[in-house]
């Protein structure tokens, strides 16, 4: 499995059923051509002097810029703009890039509290789409009282997107066996890893070297100043928690009300992260299987969790030998099948759709699992990709942690990974090769733990059976942050907010709106 597979959590936030697919495709790509005609009257931010003081004089021109908001071209009622930032913060007088922004204005202007900056995770997921879908992702209290502001992080979406592979190459990359078990398969797997890095170096050499989490966090402070906000009010999900915690550690005095949902532990190395996610997705799969066994007289996958595991493993082995027919003349190959199963495990409400797709696959029809794989990877029906989230995800991850493992090292870890996840373990182990021979290194790498000394209270939300960001990671981040406050959702699926838990939703919204800090250790 590539590391982007488990990191691409924006789809976990929105893909709650097959019926939502159309909605997702509508909200994606809302920031098209940003060169729109005239700005709306009164929508240009003019930050005050204290708010725009830069960390160094060389950055002052970026902190003093105004945002020229204009109606987005999709006529949604949202506003679009771009933010100028230095490509390399070590050389602020050098090349610059522009970040795509989208603002969903507060629905009740008279009650407006300010800007709430949001990030859906990834890394590499476009934040503009997240803000554009504010009515689906955030509660009425937040939509009414905040301008929801999303930005495409550098290298992602419409913010100087990194480009490493053609669409046809991406198709092959996704479909490839994520658990190679023969010498030719291993050679092909490692060749694709090298080709990815080489493609980034060929097509996006400047950008690919400067899309680290630390650089994106520095961009966030420029955005705060340009929005005219003295502090950063922020909601980040999954990888967005790493981004938010990094911001808090770099700029603790600028932290306002901050919520980090589905937290990552910044102290873990690549192996520990992969092992934790292997265990997390196995827990999610077992919960799904237990529900099937317990809620029906005859679960189609077997009469026990172990039997269900075997049925799914046998199905994947069969697809590896002979791909299943999908829609429009395509085939469901082993990589697509794996991702098609992974996506619905992000959200308990998707379990019924997963059952429908698995039943079809067991009957020889791979079209529904293929549709889930396409949704996961942002592949459109015409064979193009709606965004560059696959490429940005891997490129950002490799800059943040360039460590990787050789095939021999990975094979030595099979026992540990298979113990953590009998179904998925070897796939996650192979993901440790993802950054092998990646040609760039971050100039200012992220190092944990992150304390954010002096920051305002930071809410950290963890879900007990979260597949992508295990609960232990939320506990760890909350304890590392000097002002961390842990809120626990006892449940299934990825992230805690807007997952049908009124207690969690109230804690988040009360804090962001009123500043009321919930009790540390609150369990919902």
Short mmCIF file of C-alpha atoms in Angstrom, two decimals:
data_model
loop_
_atom_site.label_atom_id
_atom_site.label_comp_id
_atom_site.label_asym_id
_atom_site.label_seq_id
_atom_site.Cartn_x
_atom_site.Cartn_y
_atom_site.Cartn_z
CA UNK A 1 0.00 0.00 0.00
CA UNK A 2 1.24 3.47 -0.79
CA UNK A 3 1.27 5.87 2.14
CA UNK A 4 -1.25 8.11 0.41
CA UNK A 5 -3.83 5.32 0.57
CA UNK A 6 -4.42 5.63 4.26
CA UNK A 7 -3.66 9.31 4.38
CA UNK A 8 -6.23 10.50 1.90
CA UNK A 9 -8.88 11.04 4.52
CA UNK A 10 -10.94 13.75 2.91
CA UNK A 11 -12.90 10.97 1.21
CA UNK A 12 -13.39 9.36 4.58
CA UNK A 13 -15.07 12.56 5.72
CA UNK A 14 -17.62 12.73 2.96
CA UNK A 15 -18.13 9.30 1.40
CA UNK A 16 -20.79 7.93 3.68
CA UNK A 17 -22.66 5.96 1.06
CA UNK A 18 -22.73 5.22 -2.64
CA UNK A 19 -25.40 7.89 -2.99
CA UNK A 20 -22.97 10.57 -1.89
CA UNK A 21 -20.64 10.01 -4.83
CA UNK A 22 -22.47 12.51 -6.98
CA UNK A 23 -22.31 15.13 -4.24
CA UNK A 24 -18.58 14.69 -3.88
CA UNK A 25 -18.00 15.17 -7.57
CA UNK A 26 -20.04 18.36 -7.47
CA UNK A 27 -18.05 19.96 -4.65
CA UNK A 28 -14.68 19.00 -6.11
CA UNK A 29 -12.91 21.44 -8.41
CA UNK A 30 -15.02 24.44 -7.45
CA UNK A 31 -11.97 26.69 -7.73
CA UNK A 32 -11.34 26.60 -11.42
CA UNK A 33 -9.98 29.61 -13.27
CA UNK A 34 -9.37 32.16 -10.52
CA UNK A 35 -9.12 35.02 -12.99
CA UNK A 36 -12.74 36.09 -12.53
CA UNK A 37 -14.06 39.51 -13.50
CA UNK A 38 -14.78 42.05 -10.80
CA UNK A 39 -14.53 41.77 -7.02
CA UNK A 40 -17.69 42.02 -4.98
CA UNK A 41 -18.10 45.35 -3.20
CA UNK A 42 -16.80 45.30 0.36
CA UNK A 43 -15.17 41.88 0.15
CA UNK A 44 -11.51 42.93 0.08
CA UNK A 45 -9.68 42.29 3.36
CA UNK A 46 -7.50 45.13 4.65
CA UNK A 47 -5.66 43.79 7.71
CA UNK A 48 -4.61 46.11 10.53
CA UNK A 49 -0.97 46.82 11.39
CA UNK A 50 -0.67 44.71 14.56
CA UNK A 51 -2.29 41.71 12.92
CA UNK A 52 0.11 41.85 9.99
CA UNK A 53 3.45 42.07 11.81
CA UNK A 54 5.69 39.49 10.15
CA UNK A 55 8.13 37.18 11.97
CA UNK A 56 10.95 38.84 10.02
CA UNK A 57 11.20 42.05 7.96
CA UNK A 58 11.94 40.02 4.83
CA UNK A 59 8.45 38.50 5.02
CA UNK A 60 6.60 41.74 5.68
CA UNK A 61 5.35 42.22 2.12
CA UNK A 62 3.57 38.86 2.28
CA UNK A 63 2.00 39.63 5.65
CA UNK A 64 0.81 43.04 4.45
CA UNK A 65 -1.00 41.83 1.34
CA UNK A 66 -4.74 42.24 0.84
CA UNK A 67 -7.00 39.55 -0.54
CA UNK A 68 -9.07 40.47 -3.57
CA UNK A 69 -12.11 38.29 -3.05
CA UNK A 70 -14.34 37.74 -6.05
CA UNK A 71 -17.31 35.50 -6.81
CA UNK A 72 -16.18 31.96 -7.60
CA UNK A 73 -16.82 30.99 -11.22
CA UNK A 74 -19.25 28.20 -10.31
CA UNK A 75 -21.89 30.73 -9.12
CA UNK A 76 -22.15 28.94 -5.78
CA UNK A 77 -22.25 32.11 -3.73
CA UNK A 78 -18.76 31.46 -2.41
CA UNK A 79 -15.81 33.80 -2.84
CA UNK A 80 -12.41 32.97 -4.34
CA UNK A 81 -9.01 34.59 -4.07
CA UNK A 82 -5.31 33.75 -4.14
CA UNK A 83 -2.59 34.29 -1.55
CA UNK A 84 1.02 35.00 -2.49
CA UNK A 85 3.71 33.21 -0.45
CA UNK A 86 7.43 32.60 -0.99
CA UNK A 87 8.30 29.31 -2.61
CA UNK A 88 11.24 29.02 -0.22
CA UNK A 89 10.95 30.74 3.16
CA UNK A 90 14.75 30.75 3.36
CA UNK A 91 14.73 32.99 0.27
CA UNK A 92 11.70 35.30 0.61
CA UNK A 93 13.05 37.62 -2.09
CA UNK A 94 13.07 34.77 -4.59
CA UNK A 95 10.35 32.95 -6.48
CA UNK A 96 6.77 33.07 -5.19
CA UNK A 97 3.70 30.91 -5.62
CA UNK A 98 0.00 31.58 -5.20
CA UNK A 99 -2.35 29.53 -3.05
CA UNK A 100 -6.00 29.03 -4.01
CA UNK A 101 -8.52 30.17 -1.39
CA UNK A 102 -12.26 29.73 -1.07
CA UNK A 103 -14.50 31.50 1.43
CA UNK A 104 -17.99 30.32 2.32
CA UNK A 105 -19.40 33.51 3.89
CA UNK A 106 -21.15 33.39 7.25
CA UNK A 107 -24.84 32.68 6.63
CA UNK A 108 -25.91 35.21 9.27
CA UNK A 109 -23.63 38.23 8.73
CA UNK A 110 -24.90 40.13 11.78
CA UNK A 111 -23.72 37.27 14.03
CA UNK A 112 -20.39 36.77 12.26
CA UNK A 113 -17.49 35.95 14.60
CA UNK A 114 -14.69 35.97 12.05
CA UNK A 115 -12.85 33.44 9.86
CA UNK A 116 -12.62 29.70 10.57
CA UNK A 117 -9.81 28.19 8.51
CA UNK A 118 -10.42 24.52 7.68
CA UNK A 119 -8.29 21.67 6.35
CA UNK A 120 -9.65 18.18 5.51
CA UNK A 121 -6.38 16.22 5.66
CA UNK A 122 -4.61 14.15 3.09
CA UNK A 123 -2.02 15.44 2.98
CA UNK A 124 -2.76 16.93 -0.38
CA UNK A 125 -6.54 17.17 -0.21
CA UNK A 126 -7.87 20.51 -1.50
CA UNK A 127 -9.19 22.64 1.33
CA UNK A 128 -11.20 24.76 -1.09
CA UNK A 129 -13.53 21.81 -1.71
CA UNK A 130 -13.88 21.32 2.04
CA UNK A 131 -14.98 24.92 2.56
CA UNK A 132 -17.26 24.76 -0.48
CA UNK A 133 -19.08 21.82 1.13
CA UNK A 134 -19.41 23.64 4.45
CA UNK A 135 -23.12 22.87 4.75
CA UNK A 136 -22.38 19.14 4.66
CA UNK A 137 -19.29 19.07 6.83
CA UNK A 138 -20.02 21.63 9.54
CA UNK A 139 -22.92 22.32 11.89
CA UNK A 140 -25.37 25.14 11.42
CA UNK A 141 -23.92 27.13 14.32
CA UNK A 142 -20.52 27.30 12.60
CA UNK A 143 -21.89 27.92 9.11
CA UNK A 144 -24.05 30.76 10.42
CA UNK A 145 -21.36 32.54 12.41
CA UNK A 146 -18.06 31.99 10.62
CA UNK A 147 -16.64 32.61 7.21
CA UNK A 148 -15.43 29.06 6.42
CA UNK A 149 -12.10 29.54 4.64
CA UNK A 150 -10.38 26.68 2.86
CA UNK A 151 -7.01 26.79 1.14
CA UNK A 152 -5.33 24.31 -1.15
CA UNK A 153 -1.97 23.68 0.54
CA UNK A 154 1.12 24.38 -1.54
CA UNK A 155 1.59 21.69 -4.16
CA UNK A 156 -2.05 20.56 -3.98
CA UNK A 157 -5.28 21.40 -5.79
CA UNK A 158 -4.93 24.76 -7.52
CA UNK A 159 -1.93 25.91 -5.47
CA UNK A 160 1.00 25.27 -7.82
CA UNK A 161 0.07 21.57 -7.96
CA UNK A 162 2.90 19.07 -8.02
CA UNK A 163 2.77 16.81 -11.07
CA UNK A 164 4.58 13.47 -11.09
CA UNK A 165 2.63 11.04 -13.30
CA UNK A 166 0.27 11.17 -16.26
CA UNK A 167 -3.33 10.05 -15.76
CA UNK A 168 -2.58 6.77 -17.51
CA UNK A 169 0.41 6.22 -15.22
CA UNK A 170 -1.75 6.98 -12.20
CA UNK A 171 -4.22 4.34 -13.34
CA UNK A 172 -1.42 1.79 -13.42
CA UNK A 173 -0.06 3.00 -10.10
CA UNK A 174 -3.42 2.52 -8.37
CA UNK A 175 -4.17 -0.85 -9.99
CA UNK A 176 -0.76 -2.34 -9.23
CA UNK A 177 -0.51 -5.17 -6.69
CA UNK A 178 0.15 -3.47 -3.32
CA UNK A 179 1.50 -6.75 -1.90
CA UNK A 180 4.04 -8.09 -4.42
CA UNK A 181 4.99 -11.68 -3.67
CA UNK A 182 7.18 -12.78 -6.59
CA UNK A 183 10.52 -11.45 -7.75
CA UNK A 184 9.07 -9.90 -10.96
CA UNK A 185 6.27 -8.27 -8.96
CA UNK A 186 8.71 -6.86 -6.42
CA UNK A 187 10.90 -5.46 -9.19
CA UNK A 188 7.89 -3.86 -10.85
CA UNK A 189 6.74 -2.43 -7.51
CA UNK A 190 10.11 -0.85 -6.77
CA UNK A 191 10.37 0.45 -10.34
CA UNK A 192 7.07 2.29 -9.91
CA UNK A 193 8.36 3.82 -6.66
CA UNK A 194 11.45 5.16 -8.44
CA UNK A 195 9.42 6.37 -11.42
CA UNK A 196 7.17 8.38 -9.15
CA UNK A 197 10.04 10.32 -7.61
CA UNK A 198 11.70 10.76 -10.97
CA UNK A 199 8.45 12.12 -12.38
CA UNK A 200 8.20 14.72 -9.62
CA UNK A 201 11.78 15.78 -10.32
CA UNK A 202 11.12 16.04 -14.05
CA UNK A 203 7.77 17.81 -14.04
CA UNK A 204 7.73 19.84 -10.79
CA UNK A 205 11.28 20.14 -9.46
CA UNK A 206 10.90 23.51 -7.73
CA UNK A 207 7.52 22.91 -6.15
CA UNK A 208 8.16 19.30 -5.15
CA UNK A 209 11.11 20.43 -3.02
CA UNK A 210 9.04 22.94 -1.07
CA UNK A 211 5.72 21.39 -0.03
CA UNK A 212 6.55 20.22 3.48
CA UNK A 213 4.15 20.50 6.41
CA UNK A 214 6.36 23.15 8.04
CA UNK A 215 6.19 25.32 4.92
CA UNK A 216 2.41 24.86 4.69
CA UNK A 217 2.09 25.88 8.34
CA UNK A 218 4.08 29.04 7.63
CA UNK A 219 1.66 29.74 4.77
CA UNK A 220 -1.18 29.51 7.26
CA UNK A 221 0.21 32.40 9.26
CA UNK A 222 0.45 34.53 6.14
CA UNK A 223 -3.17 33.59 5.45
CA UNK A 224 -4.19 34.58 8.99
CA UNK A 225 -2.65 38.01 8.52
CA UNK A 226 -4.24 38.49 5.09
CA UNK A 227 -7.64 37.57 6.54
CA UNK A 228 -7.21 40.36 9.09
CA UNK A 229 -7.34 37.97 12.04
CA UNK A 230 -5.11 38.49 15.07
CA UNK A 231 -5.31 34.77 15.91
CA UNK A 232 -5.84 31.60 13.91
CA UNK A 233 -9.23 29.94 14.48
CA UNK A 234 -8.88 26.52 12.90
CA UNK A 235 -10.51 23.13 12.35
CA UNK A 236 -8.26 20.39 10.98
CA UNK A 237 -9.15 16.76 10.33
CA UNK A 238 -6.70 13.83 10.17
CA UNK A 239 -3.48 15.11 8.55
CA UNK A 240 -5.01 18.54 9.15
CA UNK A 241 -4.26 17.90 12.83
CA UNK A 242 -0.56 17.54 12.07
CA UNK A 243 -0.68 20.74 10.06
CA UNK A 244 -2.56 22.55 12.83
CA UNK A 245 -0.28 21.27 15.60
CA UNK A 246 2.76 22.32 13.57
CA UNK A 247 1.28 25.78 13.17
CA UNK A 248 0.61 25.96 16.91
CA UNK A 249 4.19 24.96 17.70
CA UNK A 250 5.61 27.56 15.30
CA UNK A 251 3.22 30.38 16.24
CA UNK A 252 1.80 29.62 19.72
CA UNK A 253 0.95 33.25 20.43
CA UNK A 254 -1.21 33.35 17.28
CA UNK A 255 -3.35 30.31 18.23
CA UNK A 256 -7.01 31.14 18.74
CA UNK A 257 -9.64 28.43 19.10
CA UNK A 258 -8.24 25.31 17.47
CA UNK A 259 -9.83 21.86 16.98
CA UNK A 260 -7.78 18.87 15.79
CA UNK A 261 -10.00 15.90 14.89
CA UNK A 262 -8.59 12.44 14.15
CA UNK A 263 -5.13 13.27 15.40
CA UNK A 264 -1.71 12.13 14.22
CA UNK A 265 1.13 11.59 16.67
CA UNK A 266 4.09 13.65 15.35
CA UNK A 267 6.63 11.64 17.35
CA UNK A 268 6.03 8.38 15.47
CA UNK A 269 8.35 7.27 12.69
CA UNK A 270 7.17 5.81 9.41
CA UNK A 271 7.21 2.22 10.61
CA UNK A 272 5.20 2.99 13.74
CA UNK A 273 2.65 5.02 11.76
CA UNK A 274 2.19 2.24 9.19
CA UNK A 275 1.92 -0.42 11.88
CA UNK A 276 -0.67 1.64 13.75
CA UNK A 277 -2.75 2.11 10.63
CA UNK A 278 -2.53 -1.59 9.78
CA UNK A 279 -3.89 -2.36 13.21
CA UNK A 280 -6.52 0.37 12.88
CA UNK A 281 -7.91 -0.85 9.56
CA UNK A 282 -7.98 -4.43 10.82
CA UNK A 283 -9.98 -3.24 13.83
CA UNK A 284 -12.39 -1.46 11.48
CA UNK A 285 -12.74 -4.50 9.23
CA UNK A 286 -13.35 -6.79 12.21
CA UNK A 287 -15.99 -4.42 13.56
CA UNK A 288 -17.71 -4.46 10.16
CA UNK A 289 -17.57 -8.27 10.06
CA UNK A 290 -18.85 -8.60 13.62
CA UNK A 291 -21.77 -6.35 12.74
CA UNK A 292 -22.56 -8.52 9.72
CA UNK A 293 -22.46 -11.70 11.82
CA UNK A 294 -24.46 -10.25 14.72
CA UNK A 295 -27.12 -8.39 12.75
CA UNK A 296 -28.18 -11.13 10.35
CA UNK A 297 -29.15 -14.79 10.58
CA UNK A 298 -26.69 -15.66 7.83
CA UNK A 299 -23.90 -13.19 7.10
CA UNK A 300 -22.93 -13.59 3.44
CA UNK A 301 -19.24 -13.40 4.40
CA UNK A 302 -19.32 -16.23 6.95
CA UNK A 303 -20.65 -17.19 10.36
CA UNK A 304 -17.76 -15.61 12.32
CA UNK A 305 -15.27 -12.79 12.10
CA UNK A 306 -12.50 -15.26 11.23
CA UNK A 307 -14.63 -16.76 8.47
CA UNK A 308 -15.36 -13.30 7.12
CA UNK A 309 -11.67 -12.43 7.09
CA UNK A 310 -10.98 -15.56 5.09
CA UNK A 311 -13.73 -14.81 2.58
CA UNK A 312 -12.30 -11.35 1.90
CA UNK A 313 -8.73 -12.66 1.69
CA UNK A 314 -9.86 -15.35 -0.75
CA UNK A 315 -11.68 -12.74 -2.82
CA UNK A 316 -8.58 -10.54 -3.03
CA UNK A 317 -6.42 -13.53 -3.97
CA UNK A 318 -8.88 -14.46 -6.68
CA UNK A 319 -8.88 -10.91 -8.09
CA UNK A 320 -5.08 -10.91 -8.09
CA UNK A 321 -5.16 -14.04 -10.27
CA UNK A 322 -7.98 -12.84 -12.50
CA UNK A 323 -9.33 -9.25 -12.40
CA UNK A 324 -13.12 -8.83 -12.36
CA UNK A 325 -15.06 -6.98 -15.04
CA UNK A 326 -16.04 -3.43 -14.11
CA UNK A 327 -17.99 -0.67 -15.80
CA UNK A 328 -17.20 0.82 -19.21
CA UNK A 329 -14.93 -2.02 -20.23
CA UNK A 330 -12.54 -1.53 -17.31
CA UNK A 331 -11.35 -4.22 -14.94
CA UNK A 332 -11.19 -4.35 -11.17
CA UNK A 333 -7.54 -5.15 -10.52
CA UNK A 334 -6.05 -6.10 -7.17
CA UNK A 335 -4.97 -2.56 -6.23
CA UNK A 336 -8.40 -1.13 -7.07
CA UNK A 337 -10.08 -3.90 -5.07
CA UNK A 338 -7.99 -3.12 -2.03
CA UNK A 339 -8.77 0.60 -2.11
CA UNK A 340 -12.42 -0.15 -2.83
CA UNK A 341 -12.62 -2.05 0.45
CA UNK A 342 -10.59 0.49 2.42
CA UNK A 343 -12.75 3.52 1.62
CA UNK A 344 -16.04 2.34 3.20
CA UNK A 345 -14.19 1.37 6.38
CA UNK A 346 -13.68 5.08 7.10
CA UNK A 347 -17.32 5.53 8.07
CA UNK A 348 -19.73 3.13 9.75
CA UNK A 349 -22.61 4.49 7.69
CA UNK A 350 -20.82 3.13 4.59
CA UNK A 351 -20.89 -0.47 5.78
CA UNK A 352 -24.12 -1.28 3.94
CA UNK A 353 -22.60 0.04 0.71
CA UNK A 354 -19.51 -2.07 1.35
CA UNK A 355 -21.69 -5.15 1.74
CA UNK A 356 -23.42 -4.38 -1.54
CA UNK A 357 -20.08 -4.00 -3.32
CA UNK A 358 -18.61 -7.17 -1.80
CA UNK A 359 -21.70 -9.22 -2.68
CA UNK A 360 -21.42 -8.03 -6.27
CA UNK A 361 -17.70 -8.86 -6.38
CA UNK A 362 -18.30 -12.34 -4.99
CA UNK A 363 -20.81 -12.76 -7.82
CA UNK A 364 -18.20 -11.71 -10.37
CA UNK A 365 -19.07 -8.00 -10.75
CA UNK A 366 -16.28 -5.61 -9.79
CA UNK A 367 -17.98 -2.38 -10.81
CA UNK A 368 -18.99 -1.20 -7.34
CA UNK A 369 -15.61 -1.77 -5.72
CA UNK A 370 -14.05 -0.07 -8.74
CA UNK A 371 -16.34 2.93 -8.18
CA UNK A 372 -15.16 3.14 -4.57
CA UNK A 373 -11.54 2.96 -5.72
CA UNK A 374 -12.16 5.78 -8.19
CA UNK A 375 -13.83 7.86 -5.51
CA UNK A 376 -10.92 7.28 -3.16
CA UNK A 377 -8.38 8.37 -5.74
CA UNK A 378 -10.41 11.24 -7.29
CA UNK A 379 -10.62 9.51 -10.67
CA UNK A 380 -13.40 10.86 -12.89
CA UNK A 381 -15.51 8.80 -15.28
CA UNK A 382 -13.60 10.11 -18.31
CA UNK A 383 -10.30 8.77 -16.99
CA UNK A 384 -8.92 12.08 -15.75
CA UNK A 385 -8.29 12.91 -12.10
CA UNK A 386 -10.25 15.69 -10.42
CA UNK A 387 -7.22 16.81 -8.43
CA UNK A 388 -3.61 15.86 -7.79
CA UNK A 389 -4.21 14.54 -4.28
CA UNK A 390 -2.45 11.22 -4.99
CA UNK A 391 0.74 12.90 -6.12
CA UNK A 392 0.66 15.64 -3.49
CA UNK A 393 0.05 13.12 -0.72
CA UNK A 394 3.12 11.07 -1.44
CA UNK A 395 5.33 14.07 -2.20
CA UNK A 396 4.42 15.81 1.07
CA UNK A 397 4.83 12.64 3.11
CA UNK A 398 8.24 11.96 1.62
CA UNK A 399 9.45 15.48 2.35
CA UNK A 400 8.24 15.25 5.94
CA UNK A 401 9.85 11.83 6.48
CA UNK A 402 12.10 10.56 3.68
CA UNK A 403 12.96 7.31 5.44
CA UNK A 404 12.19 4.15 3.51
CA UNK A 405 12.90 0.44 3.55
CA UNK A 406 14.40 -2.01 1.09
CA UNK A 407 12.45 -5.11 0.01
CA UNK A 408 14.62 -7.27 2.27
CA UNK A 409 13.92 -5.03 5.27
CA UNK A 410 10.21 -5.06 4.52
CA UNK A 411 10.06 -8.82 4.28
CA UNK A 412 11.70 -8.96 7.70
CA UNK A 413 8.76 -7.01 9.12
CA UNK A 414 6.00 -9.24 7.73
CA UNK A 415 5.54 -11.13 10.99
CA UNK A 416 4.94 -7.98 13.04
CA UNK A 417 2.63 -6.44 10.46
CA UNK A 418 0.63 -9.63 9.89
CA UNK A 419 0.14 -9.96 13.62
CA UNK A 420 -1.25 -6.43 13.67
CA UNK A 421 -3.43 -7.08 10.61
CA UNK A 422 -3.87 -10.57 9.16
CA UNK A 423 -5.82 -9.09 6.25
CA UNK A 424 -3.89 -5.91 5.44
CA UNK A 425 -0.56 -6.24 7.23
CA UNK A 426 1.73 -7.02 4.29
CA UNK A 427 0.20 -4.23 2.24
CA UNK A 428 1.02 -1.69 4.92
CA UNK A 429 4.50 -3.15 5.27
CA UNK A 430 5.17 -2.64 1.57
CA UNK A 431 4.08 0.97 1.97
CA UNK A 432 7.36 1.54 3.81
CA UNK A 433 9.11 1.54 0.42
CA UNK A 434 7.11 4.52 -0.85
CA UNK A 435 9.87 7.11 -0.44
CA UNK A 436 12.73 4.96 -1.70
CA UNK A 437 15.05 7.13 -3.81
CA UNK A 438 12.77 10.18 -3.49
CA UNK A 439 14.94 13.00 -4.89
CA UNK A 440 14.13 15.84 -2.46
CA UNK A 441 14.65 16.61 1.22
CA UNK A 442 12.96 19.26 3.35
CA UNK A 443 15.19 22.19 4.33
CA UNK A 444 13.26 22.63 7.59
CA UNK A 445 12.01 19.14 8.53
CA UNK A 446 9.29 18.58 11.10
CA UNK A 447 10.48 17.17 14.40
CA UNK A 448 8.28 16.07 17.29
CA UNK A 449 7.05 16.22 19.92
CA UNK A 450 5.06 19.42 19.44
CA UNK A 451 4.32 21.40 22.62
CA UNK A 452 3.00 24.78 21.41
CA UNK A 453 4.03 26.33 24.71
CA UNK A 454 1.82 29.28 25.62
CA UNK A 455 -0.95 28.49 23.11
CA UNK A 456 -4.63 28.80 23.95
CA UNK A 457 -6.49 25.51 24.68
CA UNK A 458 -6.38 23.12 21.72
CA UNK A 459 -9.15 20.51 21.42
CA UNK A 460 -7.92 17.10 20.27
CA UNK A 461 -10.61 14.61 19.25
CA UNK A 462 -10.00 10.88 19.07
CA UNK A 463 -12.30 8.02 18.09
CA UNK A 464 -11.78 4.68 19.82
CA UNK A 465 -12.03 2.54 16.67
CA UNK A 466 -10.68 5.00 14.11
CA UNK A 467 -8.99 3.02 11.29
CA UNK A 468 -6.81 5.75 9.81
CA UNK A 469 -5.72 7.67 12.92
CA UNK A 470 -5.85 5.26 15.88
CA UNK A 471 -7.15 6.58 19.17
CA UNK A 472 -3.73 6.24 20.82
CA UNK A 473 -2.43 8.94 18.48
CA UNK A 474 -5.02 11.43 19.74
CA UNK A 475 -4.09 10.59 23.32
CA UNK A 476 -0.43 11.15 22.50
CA UNK A 477 -0.94 14.49 20.74
CA UNK A 478 -3.20 15.82 23.49
CA UNK A 479 -0.57 14.95 26.09
CA UNK A 480 2.27 16.50 24.06
CA UNK A 481 0.53 19.83 23.55
CA UNK A 482 0.93 21.95 26.66
CA UNK A 483 -2.67 23.14 26.32
CA UNK A 484 -4.15 20.00 24.75
CA UNK A 485 -7.67 18.98 25.77
CA UNK A 486 -8.73 15.45 24.82
CA UNK A 487 -12.31 14.66 23.76
CA UNK A 488 -13.08 11.00 23.05
CA UNK A 489 -15.76 9.58 20.77
CA UNK A 490 -16.48 5.95 21.58
CA UNK A 491 -17.35 4.62 18.15
CA UNK A 492 -16.36 3.39 14.71
CA UNK A 493 -14.99 5.22 11.68
CA UNK A 494 -12.60 8.04 11.01
CA UNK A 495 -12.79 11.36 12.94
CA UNK A 496 -15.34 12.33 15.58
CA UNK A 497 -17.09 15.54 14.56
CA UNK A 498 -20.34 15.24 12.59
CA UNK A 499 -20.42 11.49 13.04
CA UNK A 500 -23.82 11.34 14.73
CA UNK A 501 -22.49 12.03 18.24
CA UNK A 502 -24.26 15.06 19.71
CA UNK A 503 -21.83 15.23 22.63
CA UNK A 504 -18.79 15.63 20.39
CA UNK A 505 -20.55 18.06 18.09
CA UNK A 506 -21.62 20.24 21.01
CA UNK A 507 -18.12 20.26 22.49
CA UNK A 508 -16.60 21.37 19.18
CA UNK A 509 -19.19 23.99 18.33
CA UNK A 510 -19.47 25.43 21.84
CA UNK A 511 -15.70 25.86 21.96
CA UNK A 512 -15.38 27.47 18.54
CA UNK A 513 -18.36 29.79 19.06
CA UNK A 514 -18.16 30.68 22.76
CA UNK A 515 -14.69 29.59 23.84
CA UNK A 516 -16.14 27.17 26.41
CA UNK A 517 -13.43 24.54 26.98
CA UNK A 518 -14.77 21.02 27.65
CA UNK A 519 -13.37 18.96 30.49
CA UNK A 520 -10.11 17.32 29.55
CA UNK A 521 -10.78 13.62 29.07
CA UNK A 522 -14.45 14.05 28.17
CA UNK A 523 -15.80 10.79 26.73
CA UNK A 524 -18.83 10.89 24.46
#
